[in-house]
Coordinates of C-alpha atoms in Angstrom, one line a residue:
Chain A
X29 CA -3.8 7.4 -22.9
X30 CA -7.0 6.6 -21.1
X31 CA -8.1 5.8 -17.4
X32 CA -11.0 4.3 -15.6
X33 CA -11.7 6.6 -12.3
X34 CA -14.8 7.6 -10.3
X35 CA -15.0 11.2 -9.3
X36 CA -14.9 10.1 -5.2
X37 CA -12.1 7.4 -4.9
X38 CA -9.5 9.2 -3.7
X39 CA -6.7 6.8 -5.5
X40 CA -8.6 7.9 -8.8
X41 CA -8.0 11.6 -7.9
X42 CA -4.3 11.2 -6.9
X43 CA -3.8 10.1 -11.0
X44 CA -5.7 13.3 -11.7
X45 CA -3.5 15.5 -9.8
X46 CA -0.4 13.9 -10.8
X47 CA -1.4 14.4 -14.7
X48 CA -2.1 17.9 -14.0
X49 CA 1.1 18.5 -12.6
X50 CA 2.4 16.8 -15.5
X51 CA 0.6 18.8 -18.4
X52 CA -1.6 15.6 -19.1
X53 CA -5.0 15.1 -20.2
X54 CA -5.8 11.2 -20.4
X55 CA -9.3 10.6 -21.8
X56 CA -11.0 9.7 -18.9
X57 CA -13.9 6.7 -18.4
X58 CA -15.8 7.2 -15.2
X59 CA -16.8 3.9 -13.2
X60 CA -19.6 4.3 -11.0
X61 CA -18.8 2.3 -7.5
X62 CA -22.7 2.0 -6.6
X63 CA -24.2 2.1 -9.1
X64 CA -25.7 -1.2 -11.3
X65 CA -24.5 -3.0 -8.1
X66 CA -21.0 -1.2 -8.7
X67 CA -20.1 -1.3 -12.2
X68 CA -16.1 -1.8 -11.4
X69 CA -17.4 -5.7 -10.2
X70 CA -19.2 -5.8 -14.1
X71 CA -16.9 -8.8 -16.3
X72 CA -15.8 -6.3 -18.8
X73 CA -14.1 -3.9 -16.3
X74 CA -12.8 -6.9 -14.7
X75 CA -11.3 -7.5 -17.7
X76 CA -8.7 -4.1 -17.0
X77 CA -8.6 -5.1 -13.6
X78 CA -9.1 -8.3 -12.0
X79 CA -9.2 -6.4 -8.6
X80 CA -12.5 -4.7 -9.4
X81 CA -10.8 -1.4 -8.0
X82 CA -10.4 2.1 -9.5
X83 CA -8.0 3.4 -11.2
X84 CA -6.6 1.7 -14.6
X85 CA -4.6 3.4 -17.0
X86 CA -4.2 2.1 -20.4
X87 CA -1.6 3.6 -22.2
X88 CA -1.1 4.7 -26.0
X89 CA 0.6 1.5 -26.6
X90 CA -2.4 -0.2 -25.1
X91 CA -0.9 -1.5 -21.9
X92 CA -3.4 -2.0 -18.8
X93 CA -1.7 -0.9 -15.4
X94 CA -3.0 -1.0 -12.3
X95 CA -3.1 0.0 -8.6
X96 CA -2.7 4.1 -8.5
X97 CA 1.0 4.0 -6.7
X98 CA 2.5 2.1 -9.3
X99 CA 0.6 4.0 -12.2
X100 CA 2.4 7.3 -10.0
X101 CA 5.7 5.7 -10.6
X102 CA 5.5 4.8 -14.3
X103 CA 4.1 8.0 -14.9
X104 CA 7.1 9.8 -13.2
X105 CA 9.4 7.4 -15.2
X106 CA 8.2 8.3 -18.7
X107 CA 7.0 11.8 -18.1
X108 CA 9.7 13.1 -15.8
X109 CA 9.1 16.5 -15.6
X110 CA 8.1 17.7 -12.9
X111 CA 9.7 15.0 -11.1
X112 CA 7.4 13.8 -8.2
X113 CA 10.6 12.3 -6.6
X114 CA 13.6 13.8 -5.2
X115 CA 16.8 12.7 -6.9
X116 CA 18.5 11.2 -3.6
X117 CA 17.6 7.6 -2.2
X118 CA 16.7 8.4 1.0
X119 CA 15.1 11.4 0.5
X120 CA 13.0 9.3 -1.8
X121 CA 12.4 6.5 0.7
X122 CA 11.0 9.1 3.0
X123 CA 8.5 10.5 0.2
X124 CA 7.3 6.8 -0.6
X125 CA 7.0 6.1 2.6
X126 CA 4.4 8.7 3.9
X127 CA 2.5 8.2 0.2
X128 CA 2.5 4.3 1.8
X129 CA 1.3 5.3 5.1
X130 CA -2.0 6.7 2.7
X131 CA -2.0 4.1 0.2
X132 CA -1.2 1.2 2.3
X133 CA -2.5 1.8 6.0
X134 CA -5.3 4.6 5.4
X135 CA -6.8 4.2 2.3
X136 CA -7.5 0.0 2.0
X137 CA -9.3 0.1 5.4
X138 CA -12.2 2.8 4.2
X139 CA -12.4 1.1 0.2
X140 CA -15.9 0.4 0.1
X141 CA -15.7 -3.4 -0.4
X142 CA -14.5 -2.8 3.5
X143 CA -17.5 -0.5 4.6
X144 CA -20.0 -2.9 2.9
X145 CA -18.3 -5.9 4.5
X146 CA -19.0 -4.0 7.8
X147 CA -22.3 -2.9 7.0
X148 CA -23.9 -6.4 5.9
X149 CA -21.2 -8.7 8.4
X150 CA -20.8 -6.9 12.0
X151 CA -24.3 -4.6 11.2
X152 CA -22.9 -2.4 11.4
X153 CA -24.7 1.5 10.6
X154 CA -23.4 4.9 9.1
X155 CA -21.9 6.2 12.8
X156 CA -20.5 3.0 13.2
X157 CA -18.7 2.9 9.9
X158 CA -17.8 6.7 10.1
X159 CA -16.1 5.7 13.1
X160 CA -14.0 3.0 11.9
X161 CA -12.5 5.2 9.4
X162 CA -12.1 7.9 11.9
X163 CA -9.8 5.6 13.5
X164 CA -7.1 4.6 10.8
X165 CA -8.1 8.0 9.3
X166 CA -6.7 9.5 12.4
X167 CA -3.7 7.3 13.5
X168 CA -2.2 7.4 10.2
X169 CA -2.6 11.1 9.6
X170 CA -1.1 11.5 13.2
X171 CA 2.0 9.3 11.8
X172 CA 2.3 11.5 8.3
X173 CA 2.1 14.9 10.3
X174 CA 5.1 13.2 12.6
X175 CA 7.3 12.0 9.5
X176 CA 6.5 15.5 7.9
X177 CA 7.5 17.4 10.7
X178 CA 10.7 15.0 11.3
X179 CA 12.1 16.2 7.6
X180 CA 11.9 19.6 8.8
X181 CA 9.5 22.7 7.3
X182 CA 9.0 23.4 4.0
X183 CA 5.8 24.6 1.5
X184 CA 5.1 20.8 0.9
X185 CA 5.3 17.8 2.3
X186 CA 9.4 17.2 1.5
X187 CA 10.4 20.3 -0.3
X188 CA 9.5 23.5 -2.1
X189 CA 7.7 21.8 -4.8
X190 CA 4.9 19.5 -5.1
X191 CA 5.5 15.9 -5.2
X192 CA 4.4 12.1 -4.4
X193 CA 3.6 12.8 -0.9
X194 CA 1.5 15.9 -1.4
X195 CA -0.7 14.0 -4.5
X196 CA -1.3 11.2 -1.8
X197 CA -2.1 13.7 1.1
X198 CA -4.2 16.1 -0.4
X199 CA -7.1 12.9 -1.5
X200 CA -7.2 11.6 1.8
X201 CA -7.6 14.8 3.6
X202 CA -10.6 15.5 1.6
X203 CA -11.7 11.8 2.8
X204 CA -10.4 13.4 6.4
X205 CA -13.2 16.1 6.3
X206 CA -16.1 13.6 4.5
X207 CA -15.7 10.9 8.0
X208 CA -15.3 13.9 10.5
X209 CA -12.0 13.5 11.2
X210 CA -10.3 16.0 13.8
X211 CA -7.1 17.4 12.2
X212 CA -6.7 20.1 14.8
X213 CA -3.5 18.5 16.2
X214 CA -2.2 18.5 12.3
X215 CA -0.7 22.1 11.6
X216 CA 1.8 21.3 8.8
X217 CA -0.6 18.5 6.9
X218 CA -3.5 21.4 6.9
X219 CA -0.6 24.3 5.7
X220 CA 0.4 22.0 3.0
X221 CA -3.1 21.3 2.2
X222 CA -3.6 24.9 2.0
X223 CA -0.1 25.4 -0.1
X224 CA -1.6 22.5 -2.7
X225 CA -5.2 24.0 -2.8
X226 CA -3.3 27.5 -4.7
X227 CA -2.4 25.3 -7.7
X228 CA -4.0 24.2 -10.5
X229 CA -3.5 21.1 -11.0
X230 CA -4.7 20.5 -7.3
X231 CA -7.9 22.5 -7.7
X232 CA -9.2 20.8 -11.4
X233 CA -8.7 17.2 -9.9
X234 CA -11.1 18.0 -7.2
X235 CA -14.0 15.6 -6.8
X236 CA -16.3 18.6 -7.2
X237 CA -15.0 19.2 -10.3
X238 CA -15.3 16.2 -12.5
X239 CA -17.5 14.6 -15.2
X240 CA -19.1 12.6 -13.2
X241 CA -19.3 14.8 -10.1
X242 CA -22.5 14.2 -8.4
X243 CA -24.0 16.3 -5.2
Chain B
X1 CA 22.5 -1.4 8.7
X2 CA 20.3 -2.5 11.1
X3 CA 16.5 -3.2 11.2
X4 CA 13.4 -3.7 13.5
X5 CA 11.4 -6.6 13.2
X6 CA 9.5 -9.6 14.1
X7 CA 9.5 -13.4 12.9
X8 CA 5.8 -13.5 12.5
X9 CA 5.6 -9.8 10.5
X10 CA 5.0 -10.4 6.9
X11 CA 6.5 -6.8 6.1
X12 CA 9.6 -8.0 8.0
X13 CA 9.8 -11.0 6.2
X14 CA 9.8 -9.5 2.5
X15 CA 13.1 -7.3 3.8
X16 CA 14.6 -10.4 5.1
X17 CA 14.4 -12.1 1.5
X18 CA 15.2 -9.0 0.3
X19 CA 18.5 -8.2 2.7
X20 CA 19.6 -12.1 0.9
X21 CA 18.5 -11.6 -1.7
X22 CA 21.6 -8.6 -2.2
X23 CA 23.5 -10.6 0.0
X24 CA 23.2 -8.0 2.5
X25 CA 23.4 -9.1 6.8
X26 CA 22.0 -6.1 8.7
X27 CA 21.7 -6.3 12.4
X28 CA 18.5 -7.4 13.5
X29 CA 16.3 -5.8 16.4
X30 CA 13.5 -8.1 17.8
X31 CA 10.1 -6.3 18.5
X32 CA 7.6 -8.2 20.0
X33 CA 4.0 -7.6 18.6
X34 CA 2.5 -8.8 21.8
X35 CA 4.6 -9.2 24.8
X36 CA 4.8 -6.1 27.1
X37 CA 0.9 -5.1 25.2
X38 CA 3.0 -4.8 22.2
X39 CA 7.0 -3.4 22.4
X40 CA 5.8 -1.5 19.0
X41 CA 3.6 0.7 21.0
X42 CA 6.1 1.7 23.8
X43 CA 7.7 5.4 23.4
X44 CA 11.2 4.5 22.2
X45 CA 9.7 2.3 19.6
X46 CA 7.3 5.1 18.1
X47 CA 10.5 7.8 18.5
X48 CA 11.7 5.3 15.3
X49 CA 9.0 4.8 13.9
X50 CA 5.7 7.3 14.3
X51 CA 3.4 4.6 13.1
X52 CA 3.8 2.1 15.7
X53 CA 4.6 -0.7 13.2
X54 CA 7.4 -3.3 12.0
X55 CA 9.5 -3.0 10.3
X56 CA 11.9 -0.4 10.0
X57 CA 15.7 0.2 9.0
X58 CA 18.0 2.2 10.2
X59 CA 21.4 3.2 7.6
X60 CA 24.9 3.1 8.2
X61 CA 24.5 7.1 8.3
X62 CA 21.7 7.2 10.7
X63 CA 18.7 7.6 8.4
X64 CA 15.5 6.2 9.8
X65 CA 13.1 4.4 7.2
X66 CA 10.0 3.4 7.5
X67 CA 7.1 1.3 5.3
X68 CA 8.5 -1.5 3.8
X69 CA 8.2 -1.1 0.2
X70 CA 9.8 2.2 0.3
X71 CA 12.5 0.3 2.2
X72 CA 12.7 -2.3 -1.0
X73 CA 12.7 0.6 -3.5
X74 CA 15.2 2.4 -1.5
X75 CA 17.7 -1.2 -1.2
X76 CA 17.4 -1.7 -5.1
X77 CA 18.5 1.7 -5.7
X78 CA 21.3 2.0 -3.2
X79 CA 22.1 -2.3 -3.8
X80 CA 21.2 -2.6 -7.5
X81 CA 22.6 -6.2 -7.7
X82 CA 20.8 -8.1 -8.0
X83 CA 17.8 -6.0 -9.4
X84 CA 14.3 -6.7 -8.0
X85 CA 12.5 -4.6 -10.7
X86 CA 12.9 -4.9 -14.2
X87 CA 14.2 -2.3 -16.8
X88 CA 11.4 -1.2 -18.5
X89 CA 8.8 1.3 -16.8
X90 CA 5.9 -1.3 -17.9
X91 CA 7.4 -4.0 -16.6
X92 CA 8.1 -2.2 -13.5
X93 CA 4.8 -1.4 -13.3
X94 CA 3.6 -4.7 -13.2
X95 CA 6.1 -5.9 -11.1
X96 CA 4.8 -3.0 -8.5
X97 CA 1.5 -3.4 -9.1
X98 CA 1.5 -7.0 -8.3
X99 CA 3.5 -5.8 -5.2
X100 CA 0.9 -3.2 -4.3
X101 CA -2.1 -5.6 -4.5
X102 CA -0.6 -7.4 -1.5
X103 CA 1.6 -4.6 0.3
X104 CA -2.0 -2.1 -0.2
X105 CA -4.9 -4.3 -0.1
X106 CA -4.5 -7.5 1.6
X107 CA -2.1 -7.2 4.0
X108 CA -3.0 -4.1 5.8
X109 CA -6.5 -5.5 6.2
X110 CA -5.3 -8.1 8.8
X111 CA -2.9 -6.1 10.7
X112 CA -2.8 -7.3 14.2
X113 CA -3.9 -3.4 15.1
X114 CA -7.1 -4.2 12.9
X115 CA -7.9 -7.7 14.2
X116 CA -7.8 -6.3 17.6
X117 CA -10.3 -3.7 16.7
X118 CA -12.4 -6.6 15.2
X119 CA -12.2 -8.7 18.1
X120 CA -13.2 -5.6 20.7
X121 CA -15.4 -3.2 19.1
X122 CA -17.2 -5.8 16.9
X123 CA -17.0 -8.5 19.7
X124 CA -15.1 -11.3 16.7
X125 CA -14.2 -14.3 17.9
X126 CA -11.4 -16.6 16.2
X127 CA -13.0 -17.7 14.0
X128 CA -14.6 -14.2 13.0
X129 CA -11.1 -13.0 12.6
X130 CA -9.9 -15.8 10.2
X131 CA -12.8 -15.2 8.2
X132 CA -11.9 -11.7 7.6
X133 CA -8.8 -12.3 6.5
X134 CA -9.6 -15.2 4.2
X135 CA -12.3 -12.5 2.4
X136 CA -9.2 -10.3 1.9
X137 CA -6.4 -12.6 1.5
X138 CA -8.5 -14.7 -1.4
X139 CA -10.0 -11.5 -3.3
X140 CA -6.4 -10.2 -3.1
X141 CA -4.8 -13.6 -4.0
X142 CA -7.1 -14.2 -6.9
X143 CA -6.4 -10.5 -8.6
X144 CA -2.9 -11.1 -7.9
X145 CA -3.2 -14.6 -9.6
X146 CA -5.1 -13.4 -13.0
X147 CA -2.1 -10.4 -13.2
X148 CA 0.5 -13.1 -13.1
X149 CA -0.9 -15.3 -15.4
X150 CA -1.3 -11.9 -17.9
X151 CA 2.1 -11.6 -17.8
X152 CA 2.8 -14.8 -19.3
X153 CA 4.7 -18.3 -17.6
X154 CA 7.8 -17.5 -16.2
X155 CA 9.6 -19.2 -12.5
X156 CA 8.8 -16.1 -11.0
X157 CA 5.9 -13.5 -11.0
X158 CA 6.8 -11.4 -13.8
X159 CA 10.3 -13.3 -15.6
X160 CA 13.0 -15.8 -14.5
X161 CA 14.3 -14.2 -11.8
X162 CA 13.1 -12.7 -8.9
X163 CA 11.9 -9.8 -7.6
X164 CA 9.8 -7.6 -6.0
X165 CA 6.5 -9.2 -6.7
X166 CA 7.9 -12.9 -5.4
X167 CA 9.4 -11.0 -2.4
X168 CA 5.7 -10.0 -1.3
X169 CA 4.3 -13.2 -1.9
X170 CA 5.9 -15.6 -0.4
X171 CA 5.3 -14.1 2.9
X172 CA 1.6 -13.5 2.1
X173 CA 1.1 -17.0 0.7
X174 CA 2.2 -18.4 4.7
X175 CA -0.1 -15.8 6.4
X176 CA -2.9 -17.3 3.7
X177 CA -1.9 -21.0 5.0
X178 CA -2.1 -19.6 8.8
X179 CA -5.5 -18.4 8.1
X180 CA -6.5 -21.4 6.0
X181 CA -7.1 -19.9 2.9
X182 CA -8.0 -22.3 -0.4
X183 CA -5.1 -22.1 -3.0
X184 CA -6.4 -24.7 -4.7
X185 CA -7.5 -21.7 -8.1
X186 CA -4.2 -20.3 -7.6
X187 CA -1.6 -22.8 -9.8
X188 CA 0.9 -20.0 -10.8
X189 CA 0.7 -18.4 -7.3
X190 CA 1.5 -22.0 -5.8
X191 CA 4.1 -22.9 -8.5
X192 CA 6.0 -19.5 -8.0
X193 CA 6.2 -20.4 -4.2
X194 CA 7.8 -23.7 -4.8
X195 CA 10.2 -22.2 -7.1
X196 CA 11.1 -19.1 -4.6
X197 CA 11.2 -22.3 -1.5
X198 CA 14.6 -23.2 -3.5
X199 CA 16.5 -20.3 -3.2
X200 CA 18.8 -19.9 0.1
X201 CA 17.3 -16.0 0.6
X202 CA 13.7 -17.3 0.9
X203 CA 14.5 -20.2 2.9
X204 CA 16.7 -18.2 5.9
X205 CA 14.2 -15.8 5.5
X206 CA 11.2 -17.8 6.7
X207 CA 9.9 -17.2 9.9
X208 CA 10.1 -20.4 11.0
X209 CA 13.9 -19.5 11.3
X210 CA 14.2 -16.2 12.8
X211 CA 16.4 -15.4 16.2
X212 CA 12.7 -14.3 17.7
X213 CA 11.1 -17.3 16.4
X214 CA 8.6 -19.1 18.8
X215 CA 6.4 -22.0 18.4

């Protein structure tokens, strides 16, 4: 097994917490977003994925997948333990849901395709792109700390253990702290950040901490 | 059962072909997107739904869900007939990726939330607005157009039946024909669409014939 990443995207480090907490170690191909003009645009990456986006996974059969959520899935379907989803259907639907409320409503709106279409289109600078992400960046972490709260207290987002949720979360809180966002009126998604930050598989998939870390 | 939504929402409009798809008839609560500066936004709304958005579901025990493709995961688990996702864990991971190129990275991009912000903080006219979604909607449409056609030629996105992947594009194909998008590349895309138009669930599910449909 092999996947394409870049040590900043966050949906590129959610795959490397996941195969932590799995006992996996893909090979790993780094992308570089900015550089050569963005080498995930180049035809041959293109090639894995015709959305020119990080992650892609190809497996030991050779299979490409795509898009990190559904990478998370069939990763949790062939390599089922630890399971990164409760057992029960609803309990499930809420753990999907608040990894959607990072995948789907946080995450697409800072991609950099975006904050280059900002830049070049509405002119805008680094402030104002820094504060368009503080926006989503804040309204949907306001909505996760609710819908974590609403399934009552424990170490991690839905339970005891680590699971979907928490490998979404923890990404975009680091992208939280890189645009300034205020997470003051977020207790429980900072303790669970905190409760993630002890294990290992948390702490190696850091974006400090890989290959193609740079300062 | 019952759910929130509103004729215009695509979200809403992949549970409605979903809910026929299984044959399923939940009670349906209108929220208007606009009228009242938006009924999602008002305090009884957000008690259901922390986000602020459409749609949600509410069970026949009382569970709340939220995000709609943890509403279509948790309906093919709890309704498994007719299936909207394949057997195998690669073909599900097609299926979801396809699924998550729409649900991730188009359709959060033109969000009425997000077009408001366009039209106020970066002063975007119509026209301005529609141009921002046709970048999204036509990056997004042509990725999702080269994963179909690696999949091979079937009626549907990913085999003869459908699923999940047709029940996010149909209703992100109409919000590409509202905003004027060229399809004219997109031969499987289109060809899936005319299939899908046959079938009784995508038909009543169109918003063109919803109880809060307006002109």
């Amino acid at each position: 097994m092999k996947y394409y990443g870049y040590f900043r995207s966050s949906a590129a480090y959610r795959l490397r917490i996941a195969f932590g907490l799995k006992g996996l170690a893909p090979d790993f191909i780094p992308v570089h977003l900015t550089r050569d003009g963005g080498q995930q645009k180049a035809a041959a990456y293109r090639d894995v994925n015709p959305q020119a986006l990080v992650p892609a996974l190809i497996t030991d059969d050779g299979d490409v997948l795509t898009q990190s959520p559904a990478i998370l899935e069939w990763l949790d379907e062939t390599h089922p333990e630890p399971p990164l989803l409760p057992a029960d259907p609803i309990d499930r639907a809420h753990v999907r849901a608040l990894a959607q409320v990072i995948c789907c409503d946080i995450h697409p709106l800072q991609n950099l395709r975006v904050l280059q279409y900002l830049r070049k289109e509405y002119a805008q600078d680094q402030a104002g792109v820094e504060a368009w992400c503080r926006i989503w960046l804040g309204e949907g972490l306001s909505a996760c700390e609710a819908l974590v709260a609403r399934g009552g207290t424990h170490r991690f987002c839905f339970g005891d253990t680590p699971g979907l949720a928490d490998v979404c979360l923890v990404p975009q809180l680091f992208s939280a702290d890189r645009f300034g966002v205020d997470l003051s009126a977020m207790p429980r998604l900072r303790a669970i950040r905190a409760e993630c930050e002890t294990l290992p598989a948390f702490a190696a998939a850091h974006p400090s901490r890989q290959p193609d870390t740079e300062a």
